[in-house]
Amino acid sequence: VYAFDRKLTEPPSRPPVTLRGHAGPPRAVAFSPDGTALATASPDKTARIWELGRAAGPDNPRVLRGETGDACNAVAWSPDGK
C-alpha cells in the first residue's frame, strides 16, 4: 500500500510511503474519518490498522485476524472513527 501526504490541489510535500505487512496486495482500503489512520483488508486473512503519523513497529500496524479462516475482503470505519 502506498500512502501519499497531499491535497488534490497541491504537489506532494513528501514522497509516498510504502506500508508493508500483508502477504499480498490488499483487496480494500479505507481512511479513517479524521485521516490519521488507514485500514486495509487482504486475502492473507488479516485486516490491518495503520496509524499514518507513526513509524512502523510492533504495534503499528495493528493486525486483526479473522476467526473463520476466510480472506478479509472489506474494511470500513464508522462515522465516529471507531
mmCIF file of N, CA, C and O in Angstrom:
data_model
loop_
_atom_site.group_PDB
_atom_site.id
_atom_site.type_symbol
_atom_site.label_atom_id
_atom_site.label_comp_id
_atom_site.label_asym_id
_atom_site.label_seq_id
_atom_site.Cartn_x
_atom_site.Cartn_y
_atom_site.Cartn_z
ATOM 1 N N VAL A 1 0.859 -1.157 0.000
ATOM 2 C CA VAL A 1 0.000 0.000 0.000
ATOM 3 C C VAL A 1 0.904 1.218 0.000
ATOM 4 O O VAL A 1 1.840 1.287 0.788
ATOM 5 N N TYR A 2 0.637 2.180 -0.862
ATOM 6 C CA TYR A 2 1.371 3.432 -0.882
ATOM 7 C C TYR A 2 0.495 4.521 -0.299
ATOM 8 O O TYR A 2 -0.659 4.661 -0.677
ATOM 9 N N ALA A 3 1.002 5.300 0.650
ATOM 10 C CA ALA A 3 0.262 6.394 1.260
ATOM 11 C C ALA A 3 0.919 7.705 0.853
ATOM 12 O O ALA A 3 2.134 7.856 0.948
ATOM 13 N N PHE A 4 0.110 8.648 0.403
ATOM 14 C CA PHE A 4 0.595 9.940 -0.034
ATOM 15 C C PHE A 4 0.148 11.006 0.945
ATOM 16 O O PHE A 4 -0.965 10.949 1.464
ATOM 17 N N ASP A 5 0.984 11.990 1.182
ATOM 18 C CA ASP A 5 0.636 13.139 2.005
ATOM 19 C C ASP A 5 0.450 14.318 1.055
ATOM 20 O O ASP A 5 1.406 14.970 0.684
ATOM 21 N N ARG A 6 -0.812 14.533 0.644
ATOM 22 C CA ARG A 6 -1.030 15.641 -0.271
ATOM 23 C C ARG A 6 -2.492 16.014 -0.355
ATOM 24 O O ARG A 6 -3.366 15.229 -0.043
ATOM 25 N N LYS A 7 -2.710 17.225 -0.770
ATOM 26 C CA LYS A 7 -4.049 17.688 -1.086
ATOM 27 C C LYS A 7 -4.171 17.630 -2.601
ATOM 28 O O LYS A 7 -3.189 17.746 -3.322
ATOM 29 N N LEU A 8 -5.366 17.461 -3.081
ATOM 30 C CA LEU A 8 -5.551 17.306 -4.521
ATOM 31 C C LEU A 8 -5.115 18.528 -5.317
ATOM 32 O O LEU A 8 -4.801 18.431 -6.482
ATOM 33 N N THR A 9 -5.087 19.700 -4.687
ATOM 34 C CA THR A 9 -4.736 20.926 -5.405
ATOM 35 C C THR A 9 -3.265 21.293 -5.292
ATOM 36 O O THR A 9 -2.839 22.276 -5.862
ATOM 37 N N GLU A 10 -2.476 20.503 -4.549
ATOM 38 C CA GLU A 10 -1.071 20.829 -4.337
ATOM 39 C C GLU A 10 -0.171 19.674 -4.765
ATOM 40 O O GLU A 10 -0.577 18.518 -4.702
ATOM 41 N N PRO A 11 1.059 19.969 -5.170
ATOM 42 C CA PRO A 11 2.006 18.881 -5.445
ATOM 43 C C PRO A 11 2.355 18.173 -4.140
ATOM 44 O O PRO A 11 2.229 18.746 -3.060
ATOM 45 N N PRO A 12 2.806 16.926 -4.208
ATOM 46 C CA PRO A 12 3.149 16.189 -2.979
ATOM 47 C C PRO A 12 4.216 16.913 -2.176
ATOM 48 O O PRO A 12 5.175 17.441 -2.725
ATOM 49 N N SER A 13 4.046 16.946 -0.851
ATOM 50 C CA SER A 13 5.041 17.578 0.018
ATOM 51 C C SER A 13 6.130 16.588 0.427
ATOM 52 O O SER A 13 7.209 16.990 0.829
ATOM 53 N N ARG A 14 5.833 15.288 0.328
ATOM 54 C CA ARG A 14 6.800 14.229 0.657
ATOM 55 C C ARG A 14 6.596 13.088 -0.323
ATOM 56 O O ARG A 14 5.516 12.933 -0.886
ATOM 57 N N PRO A 15 7.598 12.244 -0.483
ATOM 58 C CA PRO A 15 7.406 11.072 -1.349
ATOM 59 C C PRO A 15 6.425 10.097 -0.713
ATOM 60 O O PRO A 15 6.214 10.125 0.506
ATOM 61 N N PRO A 16 5.822 9.204 -1.502
ATOM 62 C CA PRO A 16 4.894 8.223 -0.931
ATOM 63 C C PRO A 16 5.600 7.288 0.043
ATOM 64 O O PRO A 16 6.799 7.045 -0.058
ATOM 65 N N VAL A 17 4.843 6.783 0.987
ATOM 66 C CA VAL A 17 5.336 5.832 1.976
ATOM 67 C C VAL A 17 4.773 4.464 1.629
ATOM 68 O O VAL A 17 3.595 4.332 1.332
ATOM 69 N N THR A 18 5.610 3.445 1.642
ATOM 70 C CA THR A 18 5.148 2.082 1.390
ATOM 71 C C THR A 18 4.810 1.425 2.721
ATOM 72 O O THR A 18 5.647 1.369 3.612
ATOM 73 N N LEU A 19 3.581 0.954 2.834
ATOM 74 C CA LEU A 19 3.140 0.256 4.035
ATOM 75 C C LEU A 19 3.245 -1.232 3.776
ATOM 76 O O LEU A 19 2.524 -1.778 2.955
ATOM 77 N N ARG A 20 4.163 -1.892 4.452
ATOM 78 C CA ARG A 20 4.420 -3.312 4.223
ATOM 79 C C ARG A 20 3.870 -4.147 5.371
ATOM 80 O O ARG A 20 3.904 -3.725 6.508
ATOM 81 N N GLY A 21 3.385 -5.339 5.041
ATOM 82 C CA GLY A 21 2.911 -6.224 6.083
ATOM 83 C C GLY A 21 2.033 -7.342 5.564
ATOM 84 O O GLY A 21 2.135 -8.467 6.014
ATOM 85 N N HIS A 22 1.148 -7.047 4.620
ATOM 86 C CA HIS A 22 0.297 -8.086 4.057
ATOM 87 C C HIS A 22 1.127 -9.032 3.188
ATOM 88 O O HIS A 22 2.135 -8.640 2.608
ATOM 89 N N ALA A 23 0.673 -10.269 3.076
ATOM 90 C CA ALA A 23 1.362 -11.260 2.254
ATOM 91 C C ALA A 23 1.186 -10.987 0.765
ATOM 92 O O ALA A 23 1.958 -11.475 -0.053
ATOM 93 N N GLY A 24 0.205 -10.212 0.400
ATOM 94 C CA GLY A 24 -0.058 -9.850 -0.996
ATOM 95 C C GLY A 24 -0.767 -8.521 -1.037
ATOM 96 O O GLY A 24 -0.927 -7.863 -0.010
ATOM 97 N N PRO A 25 -1.204 -8.114 -2.228
ATOM 98 C CA PRO A 25 -1.872 -6.820 -2.328
ATOM 99 C C PRO A 25 -3.207 -6.823 -1.579
ATOM 100 O O PRO A 25 -3.906 -7.832 -1.550
ATOM 101 N N PRO A 26 -3.553 -5.693 -0.940
ATOM 102 C CA PRO A 26 -4.827 -5.619 -0.238
ATOM 103 C C PRO A 26 -5.995 -5.585 -1.217
ATOM 104 O O PRO A 26 -5.849 -5.151 -2.351
ATOM 105 N N ARG A 27 -7.143 -6.076 -0.758
ATOM 106 C CA ARG A 27 -8.368 -6.033 -1.564
ATOM 107 C C ARG A 27 -9.174 -4.780 -1.308
ATOM 108 O O ARG A 27 -10.003 -4.394 -2.126
ATOM 109 N N ALA A 28 -8.976 -4.160 -0.146
ATOM 110 C CA ALA A 28 -9.742 -2.959 0.200
ATOM 111 C C ALA A 28 -8.924 -2.076 1.120
ATOM 112 O O ALA A 28 -8.103 -2.566 1.905
ATOM 113 N N VAL A 29 -9.140 -0.769 1.017
ATOM 114 C CA VAL A 29 -8.522 0.208 1.914
ATOM 115 C C VAL A 29 -9.569 1.246 2.288
ATOM 116 O O VAL A 29 -10.483 1.518 1.514
ATOM 117 N N ALA A 30 -9.432 1.828 3.484
ATOM 118 C CA ALA A 30 -10.342 2.885 3.920
ATOM 119 C C ALA A 30 -9.607 3.804 4.884
ATOM 120 O O ALA A 30 -8.995 3.336 5.848
ATOM 121 N N PHE A 31 -9.669 5.112 4.613
ATOM 122 C CA PHE A 31 -9.115 6.096 5.538
ATOM 123 C C PHE A 31 -10.098 6.346 6.667
ATOM 124 O O PHE A 31 -11.310 6.357 6.450
ATOM 125 N N SER A 32 -9.568 6.563 7.873
ATOM 126 C CA SER A 32 -10.423 6.928 8.997
ATOM 127 C C SER A 32 -11.041 8.296 8.708
ATOM 128 O O SER A 32 -10.493 9.071 7.924
ATOM 129 N N PRO A 33 -12.175 8.626 9.326
ATOM 130 C CA PRO A 33 -12.812 9.917 9.058
ATOM 131 C C PRO A 33 -11.904 11.122 9.306
ATOM 132 O O PRO A 33 -12.007 12.124 8.610
ATOM 133 N N ASP A 34 -10.986 11.023 10.270
ATOM 134 C CA ASP A 34 -10.093 12.156 10.535
ATOM 135 C C ASP A 34 -8.801 12.099 9.710
ATOM 136 O O ASP A 34 -7.954 12.983 9.817
ATOM 137 N N GLY A 35 -8.627 11.049 8.898
ATOM 138 C CA GLY A 35 -7.479 10.953 8.012
ATOM 139 C C GLY A 35 -6.173 10.529 8.669
ATOM 140 O O GLY A 35 -5.136 10.550 8.033
ATOM 141 N N THR A 36 -6.207 10.109 9.925
ATOM 142 C CA THR A 36 -4.967 9.754 10.617
ATOM 143 C C THR A 36 -4.634 8.274 10.569
ATOM 144 O O THR A 36 -3.547 7.875 10.981
ATOM 145 N N ALA A 37 -5.566 7.457 10.086
ATOM 146 C CA ALA A 37 -5.331 6.011 10.048
ATOM 147 C C ALA A 37 -5.873 5.446 8.741
ATOM 148 O O ALA A 37 -6.745 6.030 8.094
ATOM 149 N N LEU A 38 -5.347 4.297 8.386
ATOM 150 C CA LEU A 38 -5.763 3.592 7.180
ATOM 151 C C LEU A 38 -6.024 2.143 7.559
ATOM 152 O O LEU A 38 -5.206 1.525 8.238
ATOM 153 N N ALA A 39 -7.165 1.620 7.150
ATOM 154 C CA ALA A 39 -7.475 0.209 7.369
ATOM 155 C C ALA A 39 -7.312 -0.506 6.038
ATOM 156 O O ALA A 39 -7.701 0.016 4.996
ATOM 157 N N THR A 40 -6.713 -1.692 6.053
ATOM 158 C CA THR A 40 -6.540 -2.482 4.838
ATOM 159 C C THR A 40 -7.047 -3.897 5.075
ATOM 160 O O THR A 40 -6.960 -4.420 6.180
ATOM 161 N N ALA A 41 -7.579 -4.507 4.017
ATOM 162 C CA ALA A 41 -8.072 -5.887 4.063
ATOM 163 C C ALA A 41 -7.339 -6.693 3.013
ATOM 164 O O ALA A 41 -7.076 -6.204 1.914
ATOM 165 N N SER A 42 -7.022 -7.960 3.330
ATOM 166 C CA SER A 42 -6.192 -8.749 2.436
ATOM 167 C C SER A 42 -6.627 -10.207 2.381
ATOM 168 O O SER A 42 -7.185 -10.737 3.343
ATOM 169 N N PRO A 43 -6.320 -10.878 1.257
ATOM 170 C CA PRO A 43 -6.554 -12.315 1.174
ATOM 171 C C PRO A 43 -5.711 -13.115 2.167
ATOM 172 O O PRO A 43 -5.941 -14.306 2.351
ATOM 173 N N ASP A 44 -4.727 -12.491 2.812
ATOM 174 C CA ASP A 44 -3.911 -13.217 3.798
ATOM 175 C C ASP A 44 -4.651 -13.420 5.119
ATOM 176 O O ASP A 44 -4.064 -13.793 6.117
ATOM 177 N N LYS A 45 -5.961 -13.164 5.108
ATOM 178 C CA LYS A 45 -6.856 -13.392 6.250
ATOM 179 C C LYS A 45 -6.660 -12.392 7.374
ATOM 180 O O LYS A 45 -6.970 -12.667 8.531
ATOM 181 N N THR A 46 -6.137 -11.201 7.052
ATOM 182 C CA THR A 46 -5.963 -10.168 8.064
ATOM 183 C C THR A 46 -6.529 -8.836 7.585
ATOM 184 O O THR A 46 -6.636 -8.571 6.393
ATOM 185 N N ALA A 47 -6.871 -8.017 8.576
ATOM 186 C CA ALA A 47 -7.102 -6.587 8.365
ATOM 187 C C ALA A 47 -6.033 -5.892 9.192
ATOM 188 O O ALA A 47 -5.598 -6.412 10.229
ATOM 189 N N ARG A 48 -5.583 -4.759 8.719
ATOM 190 C CA ARG A 48 -4.534 -4.027 9.445
ATOM 191 C C ARG A 48 -4.949 -2.573 9.591
ATOM 192 O O ARG A 48 -5.535 -2.002 8.685
ATOM 193 N N ILE A 49 -4.634 -2.020 10.759
ATOM 194 C CA ILE A 49 -4.895 -0.615 11.040
ATOM 195 C C ILE A 49 -3.548 0.083 11.137
ATOM 196 O O ILE A 49 -2.731 -0.227 12.003
ATOM 197 N N TRP A 50 -3.314 1.016 10.220
ATOM 198 C CA TRP A 50 -2.047 1.743 10.137
ATOM 199 C C TRP A 50 -2.262 3.148 10.682
ATOM 200 O O TRP A 50 -3.113 3.873 10.187
ATOM 201 N N GLU A 51 -1.494 3.552 11.687
ATOM 202 C CA GLU A 51 -1.509 4.931 12.164
ATOM 203 C C GLU A 51 -0.511 5.692 11.302
ATOM 204 O O GLU A 51 0.696 5.464 11.391
ATOM 205 N N LEU A 52 -1.017 6.574 10.465
ATOM 206 C CA LEU A 52 -0.191 7.165 9.407
ATOM 207 C C LEU A 52 0.874 8.126 9.907
ATOM 208 O O LEU A 52 1.868 8.327 9.241
ATOM 209 N N GLY A 53 0.736 8.701 11.064
ATOM 210 C CA GLY A 53 1.738 9.618 11.582
ATOM 211 C C GLY A 53 2.830 8.942 12.390
ATOM 212 O O GLY A 53 3.730 9.610 12.880
ATOM 213 N N ARG A 54 2.763 7.615 12.534
ATOM 214 C CA ARG A 54 3.733 6.880 13.352
ATOM 215 C C ARG A 54 4.568 5.947 12.493
ATOM 216 O O ARG A 54 4.101 5.443 11.485
ATOM 217 N N ALA A 55 5.760 5.707 12.961
ATOM 218 C CA ALA A 55 6.635 4.755 12.274
ATOM 219 C C ALA A 55 6.126 3.332 12.508
ATOM 220 O O ALA A 55 5.457 3.052 13.500
ATOM 221 N N ALA A 56 6.446 2.439 11.582
ATOM 222 C CA ALA A 56 6.085 1.029 11.741
ATOM 223 C C ALA A 56 6.807 0.456 12.951
ATOM 224 O O ALA A 56 7.913 0.859 13.280
ATOM 225 N N GLY A 57 6.156 -0.468 13.616
ATOM 226 C CA GLY A 57 6.746 -1.108 14.782
ATOM 227 C C GLY A 57 5.889 -2.276 15.215
ATOM 228 O O GLY A 57 4.980 -2.686 14.498
ATOM 229 N N PRO A 58 6.125 -2.802 16.415
ATOM 230 C CA PRO A 58 5.389 -3.980 16.855
ATOM 231 C C PRO A 58 3.885 -3.751 16.977
ATOM 232 O O PRO A 58 3.114 -4.684 16.867
ATOM 233 N N ASP A 59 3.452 -2.523 17.224
ATOM 234 C CA ASP A 59 2.017 -2.251 17.340
ATOM 235 C C ASP A 59 1.497 -1.345 16.219
ATOM 236 O O ASP A 59 0.396 -0.813 16.301
ATOM 237 N N ASN A 60 2.272 -1.129 15.183
ATOM 238 C CA ASN A 60 1.834 -0.345 14.030
ATOM 239 C C ASN A 60 2.397 -0.982 12.769
ATOM 240 O O ASN A 60 3.581 -0.881 12.524
ATOM 241 N N PRO A 61 1.590 -1.693 12.006
ATOM 242 C CA PRO A 61 0.140 -1.724 12.081
ATOM 243 C C PRO A 61 -0.383 -2.695 13.133
ATOM 244 O O PRO A 61 0.309 -3.643 13.523
ATOM 245 N N ARG A 62 -1.595 -2.422 13.540
ATOM 246 C CA ARG A 62 -2.312 -3.371 14.401
ATOM 247 C C ARG A 62 -2.919 -4.430 13.492
ATOM 248 O O ARG A 62 -3.570 -4.106 12.507
ATOM 249 N N VAL A 63 -2.680 -5.702 13.793
ATOM 250 C CA VAL A 63 -3.132 -6.802 12.940
ATOM 251 C C VAL A 63 -4.374 -7.437 13.552
ATOM 252 O O VAL A 63 -4.376 -7.818 14.718
ATOM 253 N N LEU A 64 -5.431 -7.547 12.746
ATOM 254 C CA LEU A 64 -6.679 -8.180 13.156
ATOM 255 C C LEU A 64 -6.844 -9.443 12.327
ATOM 256 O O LEU A 64 -6.846 -9.387 11.099
ATOM 257 N N ARG A 65 -6.976 -10.569 12.984
ATOM 258 C CA ARG A 65 -7.108 -11.851 12.287
ATOM 259 C C ARG A 65 -8.530 -12.368 12.420
ATOM 260 O O ARG A 65 -9.097 -12.346 13.501
ATOM 261 N N GLY A 66 -9.070 -12.867 11.312
ATOM 262 C CA GLY A 66 -10.410 -13.438 11.327
ATOM 263 C C GLY A 66 -10.440 -14.796 11.994
ATOM 264 O O GLY A 66 -9.419 -15.478 12.095
ATOM 265 N N GLU A 67 -11.611 -15.177 12.441
ATOM 266 C CA GLU A 67 -11.760 -16.467 13.109
ATOM 267 C C GLU A 67 -12.251 -17.556 12.170
ATOM 268 O O GLU A 67 -12.187 -18.725 12.495
ATOM 269 N N THR A 68 -12.727 -17.206 10.999
ATOM 270 C CA THR A 68 -13.328 -18.197 10.109
ATOM 271 C C THR A 68 -12.340 -18.803 9.135
ATOM 272 O O THR A 68 -12.644 -19.786 8.495
ATOM 273 N N GLY A 69 -11.172 -18.218 8.979
ATOM 274 C CA GLY A 69 -10.200 -18.738 8.033
ATOM 275 C C GLY A 69 -10.396 -18.230 6.616
ATOM 276 O O GLY A 69 -9.693 -18.632 5.708
ATOM 277 N N ASP A 70 -11.362 -17.349 6.406
ATOM 278 C CA ASP A 70 -11.599 -16.792 5.077
ATOM 279 C C ASP A 70 -10.768 -15.531 4.863
ATOM 280 O O ASP A 70 -10.319 -14.895 5.813
ATOM 281 N N ALA A 71 -10.602 -15.165 3.615
ATOM 282 C CA ALA A 71 -9.907 -13.925 3.277
ATOM 283 C C ALA A 71 -10.700 -12.738 3.807
ATOM 284 O O ALA A 71 -11.921 -12.792 3.943
ATOM 285 N N CYS A 72 -10.016 -11.671 4.118
ATOM 286 C CA CYS A 72 -10.664 -10.423 4.528
ATOM 287 C C CYS A 72 -10.864 -9.599 3.258
ATOM 288 O O CYS A 72 -9.898 -9.258 2.577
ATOM 289 N N ASN A 73 -12.115 -9.306 2.925
ATOM 290 C CA ASN A 73 -12.428 -8.673 1.646
ATOM 291 C C ASN A 73 -12.844 -7.214 1.732
ATOM 292 O O ASN A 73 -12.945 -6.552 0.706
ATOM 293 N N ALA A 74 -13.137 -6.701 2.923
ATOM 294 C CA ALA A 74 -13.623 -5.328 3.033
ATOM 295 C C ALA A 74 -13.247 -4.741 4.383
ATOM 296 O O ALA A 74 -13.068 -5.462 5.370
ATOM 297 N N VAL A 75 -13.119 -3.438 4.413
ATOM 298 C CA VAL A 75 -12.909 -2.691 5.664
ATOM 299 C C VAL A 75 -13.728 -1.415 5.591
ATOM 300 O O VAL A 75 -13.997 -0.897 4.502
ATOM 301 N N ALA A 76 -14.140 -0.902 6.748
ATOM 302 C CA ALA A 76 -14.895 0.354 6.811
ATOM 303 C C ALA A 76 -14.745 0.935 8.194
ATOM 304 O O ALA A 76 -14.439 0.233 9.158
ATOM 305 N N TRP A 77 -14.938 2.226 8.302
ATOM 306 C CA TRP A 77 -14.915 2.936 9.579
ATOM 307 C C TRP A 77 -16.328 3.434 9.855
ATOM 308 O O TRP A 77 -17.046 3.811 8.937
ATOM 309 N N SER A 78 -16.694 3.485 11.115
ATOM 310 C CA SER A 78 -17.954 4.143 11.460
ATOM 311 C C SER A 78 -17.704 5.655 11.431
ATOM 312 O O SER A 78 -16.563 6.102 11.504
ATOM 313 N N PRO A 79 -18.763 6.454 11.340
ATOM 314 C CA PRO A 79 -18.560 7.910 11.259
ATOM 315 C C PRO A 79 -17.781 8.503 12.438
ATOM 316 O O PRO A 79 -17.112 9.506 12.275
ATOM 317 N N ASP A 80 -17.831 7.856 13.607
ATOM 318 C CA ASP A 80 -17.081 8.388 14.751
ATOM 319 C C ASP A 80 -15.635 7.881 14.773
ATOM 320 O O ASP A 80 -14.889 8.161 15.706
ATOM 321 N N GLY A 81 -15.216 7.133 13.754
ATOM 322 C CA GLY A 81 -13.828 6.693 13.631
ATOM 323 C C GLY A 81 -13.479 5.438 14.382
ATOM 324 O O GLY A 81 -12.318 5.084 14.482
ATOM 325 N N LYS A 82 -14.453 4.725 14.896
ATOM 326 C CA LYS A 82 -14.182 3.503 15.662
ATOM 327 C C LYS A 82 -14.501 2.285 14.833
ATOM 328 O O LYS A 82 -15.203 2.311 13.874
#
